[in-house]
Short mmCIF file of C-alpha atoms in Angstrom, two decimals:
data_model
loop_
_atom_site.label_atom_id
_atom_site.label_comp_id
_atom_site.label_asym_id
_atom_site.label_seq_id
_atom_site.Cartn_x
_atom_site.Cartn_y
_atom_site.Cartn_z
CA MET A 34 175.67 158.90 182.77
CA ASN A 35 175.57 155.72 184.95
CA SER A 36 174.74 157.02 188.12
CA LEU A 37 171.28 158.27 186.54
CA TYR A 38 170.69 154.92 185.33
CA ASP A 39 171.53 153.65 189.01
CA PHE A 40 169.29 156.17 190.07
CA PHE A 41 166.22 156.52 188.32
CA ILE A 42 166.14 153.09 185.99
CA ALA A 43 167.68 150.49 188.07
CA PRO A 44 165.57 149.93 191.16
CA PHE A 45 162.52 149.47 188.32
CA VAL A 46 164.92 146.90 186.33
CA GLU A 47 166.13 144.79 189.21
CA PHE A 48 163.40 144.16 191.63
CA GLY A 49 159.78 142.72 190.74
CA PHE A 50 158.07 144.52 193.44
CA MET A 51 159.27 147.69 192.36
CA GLN A 52 158.05 146.83 188.87
CA ARG A 53 154.35 145.82 190.53
CA ALA A 54 154.30 148.94 192.44
CA LEU A 55 155.01 151.24 189.66
CA LEU A 56 152.54 149.47 187.43
CA GLY A 57 149.67 149.67 190.00
CA SER A 58 150.26 153.25 190.80
CA LEU A 59 150.21 154.26 187.37
CA MET A 60 147.35 152.47 186.43
CA LEU A 61 146.02 154.27 189.43
CA SER A 62 146.94 157.55 188.34
CA ILE A 63 145.17 157.05 184.87
CA GLY A 64 141.79 156.36 186.25
CA ALA A 65 141.45 158.58 189.43
CA GLY A 66 143.32 161.51 187.78
CA PRO A 67 139.75 162.48 185.61
CA VAL A 68 137.72 161.14 188.23
CA GLY A 69 139.07 163.87 190.92
CA VAL A 70 139.00 166.41 187.88
CA PHE A 71 135.06 166.31 188.54
CA LEU A 72 134.86 165.85 192.18
CA THR A 73 136.85 168.77 192.60
CA LEU A 74 134.80 171.10 190.02
CA ARG A 75 131.72 169.80 191.43
CA ARG A 76 133.30 171.38 194.87
CA MET A 77 133.24 167.50 196.24
CA SER A 78 137.06 166.90 197.18
CA LEU A 79 135.94 166.75 200.74
CA THR A 80 133.22 164.30 199.74
CA GLY A 81 135.77 162.02 197.90
CA ASP A 82 138.15 161.98 201.56
CA ALA A 83 134.67 160.82 203.37
CA MET A 84 133.98 158.07 201.03
CA ALA A 85 137.70 157.02 201.34
CA HIS A 86 137.32 156.67 204.98
CA ALA A 87 133.82 155.43 204.64
CA ILE A 88 135.37 152.04 202.88
CA LEU A 89 137.12 151.09 205.94
CA PRO A 90 134.51 149.16 207.86
CA GLY A 91 133.86 147.14 204.77
CA ALA A 92 137.53 146.65 204.38
CA ALA A 93 137.69 145.73 207.87
CA ALA A 94 134.92 143.14 207.66
CA GLY A 95 136.73 141.13 205.03
CA PHE A 96 140.07 141.33 206.94
CA LEU A 97 138.55 140.15 209.93
CA LEU A 98 137.46 137.15 207.91
CA TYR A 99 140.10 136.36 205.56
CA GLY A 100 143.00 138.43 207.00
CA LEU A 101 145.07 140.82 204.74
CA GLU A 102 143.82 139.51 201.41
CA LEU A 103 142.62 142.35 198.66
CA VAL A 104 139.84 139.93 197.21
CA PRO A 105 137.64 139.73 200.02
CA MET A 106 138.40 143.16 201.14
CA THR A 107 136.86 144.73 197.90
CA PRO A 108 133.68 144.03 197.90
CA GLY A 109 133.19 144.66 201.67
CA GLY A 110 134.70 148.44 200.59
CA LEU A 111 132.40 148.74 197.87
CA VAL A 112 129.38 147.72 200.04
CA ALA A 113 130.55 150.11 203.07
CA GLY A 114 131.42 153.18 200.40
CA MET A 115 128.15 152.79 198.94
CA VAL A 116 125.85 152.27 202.18
CA VAL A 117 127.58 155.70 203.25
CA ALA A 118 127.07 157.50 200.26
CA LEU A 119 123.66 156.86 199.95
CA GLY A 120 122.57 157.47 203.78
CA ALA A 121 124.43 160.71 204.00
CA GLY A 122 122.55 161.60 200.62
CA ALA A 123 119.18 160.31 202.08
CA VAL A 124 119.57 162.19 205.47
CA SER A 125 120.46 165.47 203.83
CA ARG A 126 117.25 165.10 201.21
CA LEU A 127 114.82 163.95 203.69
CA THR A 128 116.21 166.48 206.79
CA VAL A 129 117.19 169.82 207.26
CA GLN A 130 120.87 169.02 207.20
CA LYS A 131 122.97 169.66 204.63
CA GLU A 132 125.09 166.69 202.84
CA ASP A 133 128.57 167.89 203.78
CA ALA A 134 127.15 167.70 207.56
CA SER A 135 125.49 164.34 207.19
CA MET A 136 128.73 162.82 205.14
CA ALA A 137 130.93 163.80 207.94
CA ALA A 138 128.86 162.20 210.82
CA PHE A 139 128.85 158.97 208.68
CA TYR A 140 132.21 158.76 207.73
CA LEU A 141 133.36 159.64 211.06
CA ILE A 142 131.32 156.68 212.59
CA ALA A 143 132.73 154.47 209.83
CA LEU A 144 136.04 155.13 210.48
CA SER A 145 136.09 154.26 214.00
CA VAL A 146 133.98 151.16 213.50
CA GLY A 147 136.74 150.13 211.11
CA VAL A 148 139.48 150.78 213.44
CA VAL A 149 138.18 149.33 216.04
CA MET A 150 137.42 146.04 214.17
CA VAL A 151 140.84 145.98 212.73
CA SER A 152 142.41 146.32 216.16
CA MET A 153 140.31 143.26 217.23
CA ARG A 154 142.04 140.76 215.28
CA GLY A 155 145.22 142.63 213.67
CA SER A 156 148.34 144.32 215.32
CA SER A 157 149.14 147.58 214.99
CA ILE A 158 151.22 147.25 211.88
CA ASP A 159 147.88 145.68 210.00
CA LEU A 160 146.34 148.60 211.17
CA MET A 161 149.01 150.79 209.76
CA HIS A 162 148.62 148.79 206.29
CA VAL A 163 144.87 149.29 206.40
CA LEU A 164 145.55 152.87 206.99
CA PHE A 165 148.34 153.44 204.56
CA GLY A 166 148.66 150.64 202.26
CA THR A 167 151.37 148.50 200.95
CA VAL A 168 152.25 149.78 197.57
CA LEU A 169 155.37 147.96 197.64
CA ALA A 170 153.35 144.45 198.40
CA LEU A 171 151.22 144.67 195.16
CA ASN A 172 150.01 140.95 194.08
CA THR A 173 148.79 139.72 190.66
CA ASP A 174 145.14 139.90 192.36
CA ALA A 175 145.62 143.86 193.50
CA LEU A 176 146.84 144.01 189.86
CA VAL A 177 144.00 143.03 188.17
CA LEU A 178 141.69 144.65 190.09
CA ILE A 179 143.51 147.65 189.65
CA GLY A 180 143.67 147.32 185.91
CA LEU A 181 139.68 146.41 185.59
CA VAL A 182 138.97 149.73 187.46
CA THR A 183 141.55 151.56 185.56
CA ALA A 184 140.01 150.40 182.13
CA MET A 185 136.54 151.00 182.96
CA THR A 186 136.99 154.55 184.14
CA PRO A 187 137.96 156.33 181.28
CA VAL A 188 135.18 154.33 178.88
CA THR A 189 132.19 155.13 181.48
CA MET A 190 133.59 159.09 181.90
CA LEU A 191 134.04 159.01 177.91
CA VAL A 192 130.60 157.79 177.30
CA PHE A 193 128.87 160.09 180.00
CA ARG A 194 130.90 162.88 179.54
CA ARG A 195 128.36 165.14 177.78
CA ALA A 196 126.03 164.68 181.03
CA LEU A 197 129.05 164.82 183.22
CA ILE A 198 129.64 168.12 182.04
CA ALA A 199 126.12 169.46 181.40
CA GLU A 200 125.37 168.22 185.14
CA CYS A 201 128.59 170.63 186.35
CA LEU A 202 127.90 173.23 184.19
CA ASP A 203 124.25 173.48 184.47
CA PRO A 204 122.34 171.23 186.42
CA LEU A 205 119.14 172.61 185.78
CA PHE A 206 119.25 172.97 182.03
CA LEU A 207 120.32 169.37 182.02
CA ARG A 208 117.12 168.65 184.49
CA SER A 209 115.06 170.42 181.96
CA VAL A 210 115.85 168.46 178.56
CA SER A 211 116.85 164.99 180.28
CA GLY A 212 116.48 162.87 182.85
CA LEU A 213 120.03 161.84 183.35
CA GLY A 214 121.06 164.04 185.96
CA SER A 215 120.36 161.80 189.02
CA PRO A 216 121.91 158.59 187.06
CA VAL A 217 124.72 160.34 186.08
CA HIS A 218 125.44 161.60 189.68
CA PHE A 219 125.50 157.85 191.31
CA ILE A 220 127.27 156.35 188.13
CA PHE A 221 129.85 159.01 189.26
CA LEU A 222 129.83 158.34 192.93
CA GLY A 223 130.11 154.60 191.99
CA LEU A 224 133.41 155.49 190.03
CA VAL A 225 134.69 157.57 192.86
CA VAL A 226 134.13 154.41 195.38
CA LEU A 227 135.57 152.12 192.69
CA ASN A 228 138.73 153.98 192.23
CA LEU A 229 139.27 154.71 196.02
CA VAL A 230 138.60 150.45 196.34
CA ALA A 231 141.22 150.06 193.62
CA GLY A 232 143.73 152.62 195.36
CA PHE A 233 143.16 150.79 198.80
CA GLN A 234 146.03 148.46 198.92
CA ALA A 235 148.04 150.46 197.49
CA LEU A 236 147.55 153.77 199.39
CA GLY A 237 145.56 152.70 202.19
CA THR A 238 142.15 153.84 203.28
CA LEU A 239 143.73 157.39 204.53
CA LEU A 240 145.42 158.45 201.35
CA SER A 241 143.89 156.66 198.22
CA VAL A 242 142.00 159.75 197.50
CA GLY A 243 145.50 161.27 197.44
CA LEU A 244 146.13 160.28 193.67
CA MET A 245 142.55 161.23 192.91
CA VAL A 246 142.29 164.94 194.41
CA LEU A 247 145.69 166.04 194.80
CA PRO A 248 146.59 165.62 191.07
CA ALA A 249 143.23 167.61 190.02
CA THR A 250 143.66 170.30 192.01
CA ALA A 251 147.33 171.10 190.75
CA ALA A 252 146.22 170.65 187.11
CA ARG A 253 143.50 173.55 187.90
CA PHE A 254 146.59 176.02 187.93
CA TRP A 255 147.90 174.98 184.40
CA THR A 256 144.85 175.19 182.10
CA SER A 257 141.04 176.47 181.74
CA ARG A 258 139.59 173.30 179.43
CA VAL A 259 138.30 170.39 181.04
CA GLU A 260 139.72 167.66 178.66
CA THR A 261 143.47 169.37 179.22
CA MET A 262 142.84 169.31 183.03
CA CYS A 263 142.03 165.77 182.93
CA VAL A 264 145.05 164.81 180.88
CA VAL A 265 147.45 167.11 182.98
CA ALA A 266 146.26 165.34 186.27
CA ILE A 267 147.01 162.29 184.85
CA ALA A 268 150.42 163.38 183.86
CA ILE A 269 150.92 164.76 187.32
CA GLY A 270 149.76 161.36 189.02
CA VAL A 271 152.45 159.43 186.51
CA LEU A 272 154.91 161.70 187.66
CA SER A 273 154.39 161.88 191.29
CA SER A 274 153.98 157.84 191.52
CA ILE A 275 157.45 157.38 189.32
CA GLY A 276 159.10 160.34 191.66
CA GLY A 277 157.95 158.77 195.22
CA LEU A 278 158.68 155.06 194.54
CA LEU A 279 162.37 156.43 194.03
CA LEU A 280 162.19 158.32 197.11
CA SER A 281 161.09 155.36 199.08
CA TYR A 282 163.72 153.19 197.42
CA HIS A 283 166.35 155.42 197.86
CA PHE A 284 165.86 157.10 200.91
CA SER A 285 163.82 154.51 202.95
CA LEU A 286 160.39 156.21 202.98
CA PRO A 287 157.15 154.70 203.39
CA SER A 288 155.93 154.52 199.71
CA GLY A 289 152.24 155.63 199.73
CA PRO A 290 152.86 158.31 201.68
CA ALA A 291 155.85 159.24 199.40
CA ILE A 292 153.78 159.02 196.48
CA ILE A 293 151.82 161.37 197.67
CA LEU A 294 153.85 164.07 198.75
CA SER A 295 155.33 163.93 195.49
CA THR A 296 152.06 164.97 194.60
CA GLY A 297 152.14 167.38 197.29
CA VAL A 298 155.00 169.07 196.10
CA ILE A 299 153.56 169.55 192.17
CA TYR A 300 150.63 171.02 193.96
CA ALA A 301 153.13 173.57 195.92
CA VAL A 302 154.96 174.27 192.87
CA SER A 303 151.81 174.83 190.86
CA VAL A 304 150.08 177.12 192.90
CA PRO A 305 152.55 180.10 192.62
CA ALA A 306 154.06 178.78 189.01
CA GLY A 307 151.03 177.81 186.96
CA PRO A 308 149.72 180.14 184.00
CA ARG A 309 146.52 180.44 186.55
CA GLY A 310 148.30 180.56 189.87
CA VAL A 311 149.41 183.03 191.99
CA LEU A 312 152.10 184.70 190.27
CA ALA A 313 150.48 185.45 187.13
CA THR A 314 147.26 186.65 188.38
CA MET A 315 149.05 189.21 191.15
CA ARG A 316 151.80 189.82 188.96
CA PRO A 317 151.29 193.96 188.61
CA ARG A 318 150.33 195.02 184.94
CA THR A 319 152.31 198.22 184.18
CA SER A 320 150.71 198.36 180.47
CA HIS A 321 147.42 197.75 179.22
CA ARG A 322 145.84 197.11 175.71
CA THR A 323 143.16 199.70 174.11
CA ALA A 324 140.45 197.37 174.28
CA MET B 388 89.77 177.72 167.87
CA PRO B 389 93.71 177.92 166.98
CA ASP B 390 95.69 174.47 167.98
CA ALA B 391 96.66 174.48 171.42
CA ALA B 392 100.51 174.45 172.06
CA LEU B 393 100.01 174.11 175.78
CA THR B 394 96.38 173.19 177.59
CA PHE B 395 96.10 174.08 181.62
CA SER B 396 93.22 172.53 183.26
CA ASP B 397 92.40 173.60 186.63
CA LEU B 398 96.06 173.36 187.51
CA THR B 399 97.24 173.74 191.01
CA LEU B 400 101.11 174.39 191.63
CA GLY B 401 102.72 174.91 194.90
CA TYR B 402 104.87 173.77 197.94
CA ALA B 403 104.66 171.80 201.15
CA GLY B 404 100.38 172.10 200.87
CA HIS B 405 100.31 175.88 199.97
CA PRO B 406 99.20 176.83 196.43
CA ALA B 407 101.36 179.43 193.99
CA VAL B 408 99.64 178.98 191.11
CA HIS B 409 95.56 178.28 192.07
CA HIS B 410 93.13 176.62 189.65
CA LEU B 411 94.47 177.71 186.44
CA SER B 412 92.44 176.88 183.47
CA GLY B 413 92.95 177.50 179.76
CA LEU B 414 95.08 176.91 176.57
CA VAL B 415 97.71 178.90 175.06
CA PRO B 416 97.64 178.67 170.95
CA LYS B 417 100.39 177.34 168.99
CA GLY B 418 102.40 180.47 167.76
CA SER B 419 101.42 183.00 170.29
CA LEU B 420 103.38 185.27 172.05
CA THR B 421 102.46 186.00 175.87
CA ALA B 422 103.42 188.05 178.77
CA VAL B 423 103.34 186.40 181.93
CA VAL B 424 102.77 189.30 184.79
CA GLY B 425 102.14 189.69 188.19
CA ALA B 426 103.83 191.00 191.60
CA ASN B 427 106.62 188.80 193.18
CA GLY B 428 105.41 185.65 194.47
CA SER B 429 102.41 185.48 192.19
CA GLY B 430 103.24 182.25 190.81
CA LYS B 431 105.01 183.16 187.62
CA SER B 432 108.40 181.26 187.79
CA THR B 433 106.14 178.51 189.54
CA LEU B 434 103.96 177.97 186.26
CA MET B 435 107.17 177.80 184.21
CA LYS B 436 108.70 174.96 186.37
CA GLY B 437 105.21 173.16 186.21
CA ILE B 438 105.28 173.57 182.52
CA VAL B 439 108.87 172.08 181.80
CA GLY B 440 107.46 169.31 184.43
CA MET B 441 110.45 170.02 187.31
CA LEU B 442 107.40 170.55 189.65
CA PRO B 443 104.17 168.00 189.67
CA PRO B 444 101.19 169.53 189.70
CA MET B 445 99.07 169.22 193.00
CA THR B 446 95.84 169.14 191.46
CA GLY B 447 94.90 169.34 187.58
CA SER B 448 97.07 168.64 184.94
CA CYS B 449 99.53 170.88 182.36
CA THR B 450 99.50 169.20 179.00
CA VAL B 451 102.28 170.37 176.45
CA THR B 452 101.05 169.04 173.01
CA ALA B 453 102.70 166.02 172.22
CA GLY B 454 105.82 166.46 169.85
CA THR B 455 106.40 169.90 170.93
CA ARG B 456 110.18 170.77 171.76
CA VAL B 457 110.79 172.75 174.78
CA ALA B 458 113.42 174.92 175.81
CA TYR B 459 113.12 176.96 179.42
CA LEU B 460 115.49 179.36 180.48
CA PRO B 461 115.03 179.77 184.30
CA GLN B 462 115.34 182.61 186.24
CA GLN B 463 117.72 181.73 188.55
CA SER B 464 120.03 179.67 186.34
CA GLU B 465 122.16 177.29 188.31
CA LEU B 466 125.19 177.80 185.72
CA ASP B 467 128.22 177.25 187.74
CA ARG B 468 130.44 180.22 185.91
CA SER B 469 133.60 178.76 187.39
CA PHE B 470 133.49 175.75 185.58
CA PRO B 471 136.32 175.46 183.00
CA ALA B 472 133.71 176.06 179.85
CA ARG B 473 133.95 178.22 176.63
CA VAL B 474 130.92 179.96 175.31
CA VAL B 475 131.03 177.53 172.65
CA ASP B 476 130.70 174.85 175.03
CA LEU B 477 127.87 176.43 177.09
CA VAL B 478 126.12 177.24 173.68
CA SER B 479 126.68 173.64 172.48
CA LEU B 480 124.36 172.22 175.44
CA GLY B 481 121.60 173.30 173.25
CA LEU B 482 122.24 170.55 170.89
CA TRP B 483 121.17 167.90 173.60
CA PRO B 484 117.82 167.68 172.54
CA ARG B 485 119.03 166.79 168.92
CA ARG B 486 121.96 164.71 169.51
CA GLY B 487 121.47 163.25 173.49
CA LEU B 488 124.16 161.98 175.14
CA LEU B 489 125.92 159.98 172.51
CA GLY B 490 125.23 161.53 169.34
CA ARG B 491 128.04 163.26 167.59
CA HIS B 492 128.18 166.62 166.72
CA ARG B 493 128.06 167.12 163.19
CA SER B 494 129.43 170.08 161.26
CA GLU B 495 125.44 171.49 160.63
CA ASP B 496 125.49 171.17 164.34
CA LYS B 497 128.49 173.34 164.98
CA ASP B 498 127.06 175.65 162.36
CA ALA B 499 123.99 176.08 164.39
CA VAL B 500 125.90 177.06 167.08
CA SER B 501 128.03 179.69 165.41
CA LYS B 502 124.94 180.72 164.05
CA ALA B 503 123.28 181.35 166.95
CA LEU B 504 126.31 183.01 168.54
CA THR B 505 126.01 185.72 165.42
CA ALA B 506 122.30 185.96 165.86
CA VAL B 507 122.72 186.94 169.47
CA GLY B 508 125.42 189.25 168.87
CA MET B 509 128.12 187.15 170.26
CA SER B 510 130.37 186.06 167.35
CA GLY B 511 134.16 185.90 167.88
CA PHE B 512 133.24 185.17 171.70
CA GLU B 513 133.54 181.18 170.82
CA LYS B 514 136.67 180.54 172.58
CA ARG B 515 135.98 182.85 175.59
CA SER B 516 135.92 181.28 179.06
CA ILE B 517 132.57 181.84 180.51
CA ASP B 518 133.58 183.35 183.66
CA THR B 519 134.95 186.19 181.86
CA LEU B 520 131.57 187.39 180.45
CA SER B 521 129.34 190.45 181.62
CA GLY B 522 126.07 189.87 183.07
CA GLY B 523 124.50 190.95 179.62
CA GLN B 524 126.97 189.20 177.54
CA LEU B 525 126.24 185.87 179.72
CA GLN B 526 122.40 186.57 179.29
CA ARG B 527 122.95 186.73 175.31
CA ALA B 528 124.82 183.37 175.47
CA LEU B 529 122.00 181.89 177.12
CA PHE B 530 119.63 182.96 174.42
CA ALA B 531 122.00 181.46 172.16
CA VAL B 532 121.67 178.14 174.06
CA VAL B 533 117.91 178.45 173.58
CA LEU B 534 118.12 179.22 169.61
CA VAL B 535 120.17 176.12 168.99
CA GLN B 536 117.85 174.12 170.66
CA ASP B 537 115.25 174.88 168.30
CA ALA B 538 112.27 174.34 170.15
CA ASP B 539 108.83 174.71 169.40
CA LEU B 540 107.67 176.10 172.90
CA ILE B 541 109.98 178.29 174.34
CA LEU B 542 109.66 179.67 178.18
CA LEU B 543 111.60 182.47 179.25
CA ASP B 544 111.77 183.16 183.08
CA GLU B 545 112.61 187.04 183.61
CA PRO B 546 115.07 187.21 180.91
CA PHE B 547 115.43 191.08 181.22
CA ASN B 548 116.77 191.66 184.41
CA ALA B 549 120.01 193.66 184.65
CA ILE B 550 120.48 193.91 181.14
CA ASP B 551 121.08 197.31 179.28
CA ALA B 552 118.86 199.11 176.50
CA ARG B 553 120.50 197.81 173.66
CA THR B 554 120.97 194.27 175.03
CA LEU B 555 117.09 194.24 175.63
CA GLY B 556 116.60 195.65 172.08
CA ASP B 557 118.35 192.63 170.73
CA LEU B 558 116.79 189.88 172.96
CA ILE B 559 113.00 191.45 171.89
CA ALA B 560 114.05 191.04 168.10
CA LEU B 561 114.91 187.42 169.02
CA ILE B 562 111.50 186.97 170.59
CA LYS B 563 109.56 188.64 167.81
CA ARG B 564 111.97 186.44 165.25
CA TRP B 565 110.45 183.29 167.37
CA HIS B 566 107.16 184.44 167.28
CA GLY B 567 107.65 185.05 163.34
CA GLU B 568 108.58 181.57 162.81
CA GLU B 569 105.27 180.17 164.47
CA ARG B 570 106.97 179.25 167.85
CA THR B 571 105.05 179.52 170.97
CA VAL B 572 106.66 181.78 173.51
CA LEU B 573 105.77 182.52 177.27
CA VAL B 574 107.81 185.31 178.51
CA VAL B 575 107.87 186.42 182.52
CA VAL B 576 108.12 189.86 182.26
CA HIS B 577 107.81 192.97 185.21
CA ASP B 578 108.14 195.88 182.94
CA LEU B 579 104.38 196.72 181.92
CA ASP B 580 105.39 199.23 179.20
CA LEU B 581 107.33 196.76 177.68
CA VAL B 582 104.38 194.29 177.60
CA ARG B 583 102.18 196.72 176.09
CA GLU B 584 104.66 197.77 173.33
CA HIS B 585 105.61 194.29 172.44
CA PHE B 586 103.70 191.49 173.36
CA PRO B 587 99.94 190.67 171.70
CA ARG B 588 98.90 188.58 174.59
CA ALA B 589 99.25 188.67 178.56
CA LEU B 590 98.58 186.55 181.32
CA LEU B 591 98.13 188.56 184.78
CA LEU B 592 98.49 186.54 187.65
CA ALA B 593 98.13 186.84 191.45
CA ARG B 594 98.04 183.38 192.31
CA ARG B 595 94.98 182.53 190.77
CA PRO B 596 94.81 183.89 187.16
CA VAL B 597 93.52 187.45 187.18
CA ALA B 598 92.76 188.38 183.60
CA TRP B 599 94.26 186.37 180.05
CA GLY B 600 93.84 187.37 176.73
CA ASP B 601 95.04 190.38 174.71
CA ALA B 602 97.95 192.48 176.54
CA ARG B 603 96.32 195.88 176.66
CA GLU B 604 92.85 194.58 177.97
CA THR B 605 94.86 192.47 180.40
CA LEU B 606 96.63 195.29 181.64
CA ALA B 607 93.54 197.33 182.10
CA PRO B 608 93.43 199.66 185.36
CA GLU B 609 90.86 197.25 187.11
CA ASN B 610 92.46 194.27 186.41
CA LEU B 611 96.06 195.47 187.81
CA LEU B 612 94.11 196.74 191.01
CA ARG B 613 92.50 193.25 191.48
CA ALA B 614 95.95 191.86 191.40
CA ARG B 615 97.35 193.97 193.66
CA ARG B 616 94.93 192.91 196.12
CA PHE B 617 96.37 189.57 196.60
CA HIS B 618 98.89 189.07 199.78
CA GLU B 619 102.07 187.50 199.09
CA ALA B 620 102.76 185.96 202.16
CA ARG B 621 101.12 182.43 202.55
CA ASP B 622 98.94 182.04 205.50
CA GLU B 623 100.04 178.85 207.60
CA ASN B 624 96.40 178.48 209.09
CA ALA B 625 94.57 179.43 205.78
CA PRO B 626 91.53 177.16 205.30
CA TRP B 627 91.69 173.73 203.23
CA CYS B 628 90.62 174.65 199.75
CA GLU B 629 87.93 172.38 198.93
CA PRO B 630 85.87 171.91 196.38
CA GLU B 631 82.30 172.47 198.15
CA ASN B 632 83.35 175.92 199.85
CA ASP B 633 85.04 177.24 196.65
CA HIS B 634 84.50 177.40 192.80
CA ASP B 635 83.49 173.93 191.81
CA HIS B 636 80.19 174.15 192.91
CA SER B 637 78.98 170.97 190.90
CA HIS B 638 80.57 168.69 193.24
CA ALA B 639 78.58 170.36 196.10
CA ALA B 640 75.43 169.68 194.45
CA GLN B 641 76.23 166.42 193.76
CA ARG B 642 77.11 165.59 197.66
CA ALA B 643 74.19 167.17 198.35
CA ALA B 644 71.87 165.26 196.07
CA SER B 645 73.31 161.76 197.29
#
């Protein structure tokens, strides 16, 4: 009994940095999970990835001016994310290029600009922090920011849920009954960027999209309702936050990657084992019903 | 003259400078049932998009009488069938004009949805996931969405494609019920026998309107022959359609006088 306590509970009771890391990653899971569900259902998982990289030059500008501080890095990241999202959208709308290609072009440029900017002032350790995050060093400012984004995301999604679902299910229908189609798309992109920026210090620019997309992709194998998918995605995020931090503590693993790796394990289990997974759909049926 | 539900005045709709519906004028009386016929590429779907307002007119105007609620069932629905939704979720989309983004769905709304499902012969399918429906079942469900919208002007773009005889009969019966309820209905149809049998009025398009009025007269052999002569392929070097070398001779006369 005692060893169970030592393994699962003690790290979070004894160390303040573990408590803050847990609080931060739990809040991130709650905000990013439902956003990720809609992102994957709209076949925009890779857009999320691209946006996460696109944040980097903005955050790097903040870093050049103020060092590794979240508060100046956040607005920079927000602006850079929006510029890339709107720029890529504009190129695809005004030219023959499709949005996935223009998005790839924009984010690759943004990522390289960002890495160059961070390297100009910082060490390679700073670069590692920017790319992979420092969830064990979350300060109060960062927690407040994450808390605000987490409070705002589900409220916004609840308010716009009918439009979000209609926009995924039948965009042409939404256009025929309401002018909300485009606004809802941009509100949603705004939520994606906000959640990525919130996850930036904890998980870094390369992995902050992990807590958004991976739980959602895993949740798809467990349910066929949007609402339950959101709940399952949050639950998977919460489980992997706890599991990842414990792994990181006990086995001295880098904490951000450990969290995402835990989500990856849940995904790997869900693909075969979920009720909509490989085993359930591939199982040969020896009997069938009359109708 | 009966009240108009829809008025076209010199309406030209098209893409990239090329007209797909050319100089259409006239009115659709309130409560009428009209079949829109014509070859592929003759502008039928374009006209529908113009009426809903998804395609702005190049010239002229298309006016839906104020206070008319419009329901539109497109030919190529952009419906994402892999989206995790049940039939009842899909049909509840039709509540949007009544409840909008935030209005609570009341019990009478739920009644309306289940009544619509019964009317299209889909009761018992409420909880079914939409990716398990057959083509005909999906078309019935989409008709249920239109039913729930409770619109005064109903636009159906080729609703009978890949539909079996029984479903066709049920959908025609629904359209006749709407007609009986004094709703205005426009349906894009390819099967001319179907039009002669069930539709009082018809509009024959070949980019320009060829004939418009009583269905049997509109579909007379000489009109069909005229409609067949039109060329579907658009001519990149076609001359610009100018008032003076075309039909609007009053402009030319004015210009000559000045």
